[in-house]
Amino acid sequence: MYTNLFVSSLVLGTSLVIDATPIYKRDVGPLFGPSGIPSPDDIEQHHLDCGYVASIMTLTDRAPLYVKSLISFDEGAGFNSIEQVTATCWTLPRDEEGTDIWWPGALYQAPIHQGVVTDPRGEGGMPSLAPGVAMTMITGKRAEGKEPKDLEDFWQIILKVNDSPMVPQTKAEGCTTLWGAHAYAITKATEDTPGDRTVDLINTNGEREHLEAQQVFADTVLLVNWVDYPSFVDERAP
């Protein structure tokens, strides 16, 4: 869930490369899993941080190699802990048991370790961030939100998710299909036949959903994307 209002425009901050620390103790397991490539299925929400988690999920689904470029380690060091992994994050303007795949923890902990954000509960978690704030923190690129005027406007905006990652914010009250006051990762928008419009999403608990566009539109208050709709597919982190 999120409590922050969306920040419509963010200024690119300074790139930071830091030694990340783990959310949970993970002493065994590969960095990126058997495939060697990050997957949104590696990620799961553990705190009130759906905006940050959903942003990483949608970016990972669209451009896993870009996400991989945010993570580095010394391949010859024989590392045996996430603490030996380095993750990249960006500053923002001043105005238990888990998966055995390590990269989400490194990327998650980077801004916390650096002090870009602070967990108000003191539990090592990300604070509740609006997706636009999270998007800039992860990539250093500005984000923006659009409030769809009607179903057709919603559809024309959401079709861009087939080229660029996007996150919907849901209404605080009155949702009938999606969780309220929540952020999802959108992975695909499809119109197989005229009027037959569907949207694929991933919830931050890992569940995938295939819904009619009308259902998603009815529960959405804002669609959040990176400015100019970058694909990130051929990009790598500096």
C-alpha positions as semicolon CSV with decimal commas, in nm:
position;residue;x (nm);y (nm);z (nm)
1;M;0,000;0,000;0,000
2;Y;0,116;0,356;-0,047
3;T;0,038;0,673;0,141
4;N;0,241;0,927;-0,056
5;L;0,090;1,153;-0,317
6;F;0,252;1,121;-0,658
7;V;0,537;1,358;-0,733
8;S;0,486;1,456;-1,097
9;S;0,840;1,559;-1,184
10;L;1,173;1,463;-1,032
11;V;1,519;1,599;-1,105
12;L;1,792;1,349;-1,185
13;G;2,020;1,309;-0,887
14;T;2,370;1,174;-0,842
15;S;2,448;0,812;-0,915
16;L;2,555;0,615;-0,610
17;V;2,723;0,276;-0,601
18;I;2,715;0,122;-0,255
19;D;2,766;-0,208;-0,078
20;A;2,415;-0,338;-0,016
21;T;2,308;-0,537;0,289
22;P;2,043;-0,811;0,292
23;I;1,680;-0,787;0,396
24;Y;1,686;-1,147;0,511
25;K;1,971;-1,387;0,581
26;R;2,034;-1,573;0,256
27;D;2,352;-1,776;0,284
28;V;2,302;-1,997;-0,020
29;G;2,169;-1,958;-0,369
30;P;2,257;-1,803;-0,701
31;L;2,256;-1,429;-0,759
32;F;2,014;-1,435;-1,052
33;G;1,876;-1,790;-1,040
34;P;1,940;-2,072;-1,287
35;S;1,864;-1,855;-1,592
36;G;2,125;-1,595;-1,502
37;I;1,869;-1,321;-1,573
38;P;1,648;-1,130;-1,325
39;S;1,277;-1,214;-1,334
40;P;0,978;-1,039;-1,173
41;D;0,894;-1,379;-1,026
42;D;1,201;-1,338;-0,801
43;I;1,039;-1,042;-0,623
44;E;0,785;-1,028;-0,343
45;Q;0,661;-0,746;-0,122
46;H;0,746;-0,771;0,249
47;H;0,675;-0,419;0,380
48;L;0,439;-0,131;0,294
49;D;0,641;-0,066;-0,019
50;C;0,423;-0,172;-0,313
51;G;0,517;0,134;-0,520
52;Y;0,887;0,044;-0,511
53;V;0,831;-0,328;-0,559
54;A;0,585;-0,282;-0,847
55;S;0,826;-0,043;-1,020
56;I;1,108;-0,298;-1,005
57;M;0,871;-0,572;-1,123
58;T;0,750;-0,387;-1,433
59;L;1,106;-0,278;-1,521
60;T;1,237;-0,632;-1,477
61;D;0,962;-0,779;-1,693
62;R;1,036;-0,537;-1,978
63;A;1,415;-0,504;-1,951
64;P;1,579;-0,772;-1,734
65;L;1,927;-0,701;-1,873
66;Y;1,897;-0,335;-1,772
67;V;1,809;-0,446;-1,418
68;K;2,098;-0,689;-1,425
69;S;2,329;-0,400;-1,512
70;L;2,230;-0,232;-1,184
71;I;2,388;-0,522;-0,993
72;S;2,756;-0,610;-0,984
73;F;2,991;-0,840;-0,796
74;D;3,341;-0,982;-0,821
75;E;3,288;-1,308;-1,007
76;G;3,626;-1,438;-0,900
77;A;3,569;-1,373;-0,530
78;G;3,358;-1,683;-0,467
79;F;3,102;-1,473;-0,285
80;N;2,871;-1,646;-0,037
81;S;2,656;-1,361;0,085
82;I;2,440;-1,082;-0,057
83;E;2,663;-0,842;0,135
84;Q;2,928;-0,892;-0,132
85;V;2,691;-0,768;-0,405
86;T;2,696;-0,403;-0,514
87;A;2,381;-0,225;-0,635
88;T;2,332;0,113;-0,800
89;C;2,065;0,363;-0,692
90;W;2,005;0,735;-0,742
91;T;1,949;1,016;-0,495
92;L;1,621;1,206;-0,490
93;P;1,585;1,585;-0,483
94;R;1,552;1,742;-0,137
95;D;1,228;1,971;-0,237
96;E;1,342;-1,491;0,757
97;E;1,282;-1,723;0,487
98;G;1,265;-1,586;0,144
99;T;1,376;-1,654;-0,209
100;D;1,728;-1,789;-0,247
101;I;1,793;-1,547;-0,535
102;W;1,987;-1,246;-0,413
103;W;1,953;-0,959;-0,659
104;P;1,615;-0,819;-0,534
105;G;1,755;-0,779;-0,184
106;A;2,063;-0,594;-0,308
107;L;1,863;-0,354;-0,524
108;Y;1,605;-0,307;-0,249
109;Q;1,860;-0,231;0,019
110;A;2,078;0,008;-0,184
111;P;1,883;0,331;-0,113
112;I;1,822;0,228;0,248
113;H;2,189;0,159;0,311
114;Q;2,291;0,485;0,144
115;G;2,037;0,686;0,344
116;V;1,837;0,804;0,042
117;V;1,530;0,675;0,226
118;T;1,462;0,566;0,584
119;D;1,229;0,295;0,706
120;P;1,001;0,468;0,960
121;R;0,942;0,136;1,135
122;G;1,309;0,054;1,172
123;E;1,260;-0,292;1,023
124;G;1,500;-0,260;0,729
125;G;1,218;-0,205;0,482
126;M;1,146;0,055;0,219
127;P;0,911;0,335;0,327
128;S;0,582;0,382;0,144
129;L;0,682;0,554;-0,182
130;A;0,468;0,669;-0,469
131;P;0,563;0,476;-0,786
132;G;0,699;0,788;-0,958
133;V;0,945;0,848;-0,675
134;A;1,048;0,482;-0,680
135;M;1,098;0,487;-1,058
136;T;1,344;0,774;-1,036
137;M;1,529;0,618;-0,745
138;I;1,575;0,293;-0,938
139;T;1,683;0,436;-1,275
140;G;1,768;0,804;-1,231
141;K;1,507;0,889;-1,496
142;R;1,209;1,118;-1,434
143;A;0,860;0,972;-1,406
144;E;0,513;1,115;-1,453
145;G;0,156;1,016;-1,377
146;K;-0,155;1,047;-1,589
147;E;-0,514;1,028;-1,468
148;P;-0,723;0,864;-1,743
149;K;-1,029;1,070;-1,841
150;D;-1,230;0,771;-1,962
151;L;-1,189;0,410;-2,077
152;E;-1,063;0,505;-2,423
153;D;-0,806;0,745;-2,279
154;F;-0,699;0,474;-2,033
155;W;-0,655;0,225;-2,317
156;Q;-0,448;0,457;-2,534
157;I;-0,215;0,529;-2,242
158;I;-0,184;0,171;-2,125
159;L;-0,103;0,042;-2,473
160;K;0,237;0,207;-2,433
161;V;0,324;-0,058;-2,174
162;N;0,404;-0,288;-2,465
163;D;0,704;-0,062;-2,529
164;S;0,781;0,091;-2,189
165;P;0,725;-0,022;-1,826
166;M;0,425;0,121;-1,642
167;V;0,260;0,103;-1,299
168;P;-0,106;0,171;-1,212
169;Q;-0,202;0,320;-0,877
170;T;-0,542;0,204;-0,758
171;K;-0,813;0,399;-0,582
172;A;-0,797;0,427;-0,205
173;E;-1,162;0,327;-0,182
174;G;-1,420;0,158;-0,401
175;C;-1,204;-0,099;-0,583
176;T;-1,396;-0,405;-0,699
177;T;-1,125;-0,618;-0,865
178;L;-0,781;-0,488;-0,767
179;W;-0,649;-0,418;-0,418
180;G;-0,721;-0,065;-0,303
181;A;-0,446;0,195;-0,244
182;H;-0,199;-0,035;-0,415
183;A;0,048;-0,048;-0,703
184;Y;0,077;-0,324;-0,963
185;A;0,324;-0,404;-1,240
186;I;0,164;-0,402;-1,585
187;T;0,325;-0,647;-1,828
188;K;0,104;-0,639;-2,137
189;A;-0,204;-0,480;-2,296
190;T;-0,376;-0,675;-2,575
191;E;-0,668;-0,625;-2,813
192;D;-0,709;-0,957;-3,000
193;T;-1,032;-0,848;-3,164
194;P;-1,196;-0,502;-3,175
195;G;-1,325;-0,424;-2,827
196;D;-1,172;-0,736;-2,669
197;R;-0,916;-0,554;-2,455
198;T;-0,720;-0,724;-2,178
199;V;-0,442;-0,624;-1,940
200;D;-0,185;-0,851;-1,775
201;L;-0,057;-0,747;-1,433
202;I;0,161;-0,880;-1,155
203;N;0,058;-0,813;-0,796
204;T;0,342;-0,743;-0,554
205;N;0,264;-1,072;-0,379
206;G;0,373;-1,246;-0,700
207;E;0,029;-1,333;-0,834
208;R;-0,027;-1,276;-1,205
209;E;-0,365;-1,155;-1,329
210;H;-0,526;-1,141;-1,675
211;L;-0,816;-0,895;-1,663
212;E;-1,046;-0,705;-1,891
213;A;-0,933;-0,346;-1,949
214;Q;-1,262;-0,219;-1,806
215;Q;-1,192;-0,393;-1,475
216;V;-0,848;-0,235;-1,443
217;F;-0,969;0,108;-1,552
218;A;-1,253;0,105;-1,296
219;D;-1,006;0,060;-1,009
220;T;-0,721;0,283;-1,137
221;V;-0,666;0,642;-1,028
222;L;-0,329;0,702;-1,198
223;L;-0,104;0,542;-1,460
224;V;0,263;0,609;-1,387
225;N;0,539;0,582;-1,648
226;W;0,891;0,701;-1,716
227;V;0,895;1,029;-1,912
228;D;0,909;0,975;-2,291
229;Y;0,840;0,603;-2,245
230;P;1,193;0,457;-2,257
231;S;1,205;0,083;-2,322
232;F;1,531;0,022;-2,126
233;V;1,578;-0,290;-2,340
234;D;1,901;-0,172;-2,503
235;E;2,013;0,047;-2,212
236;R;2,256;-0,040;-1,935
237;A;2,315;0,144;-1,610
238;P;2,613;0,384;-1,618
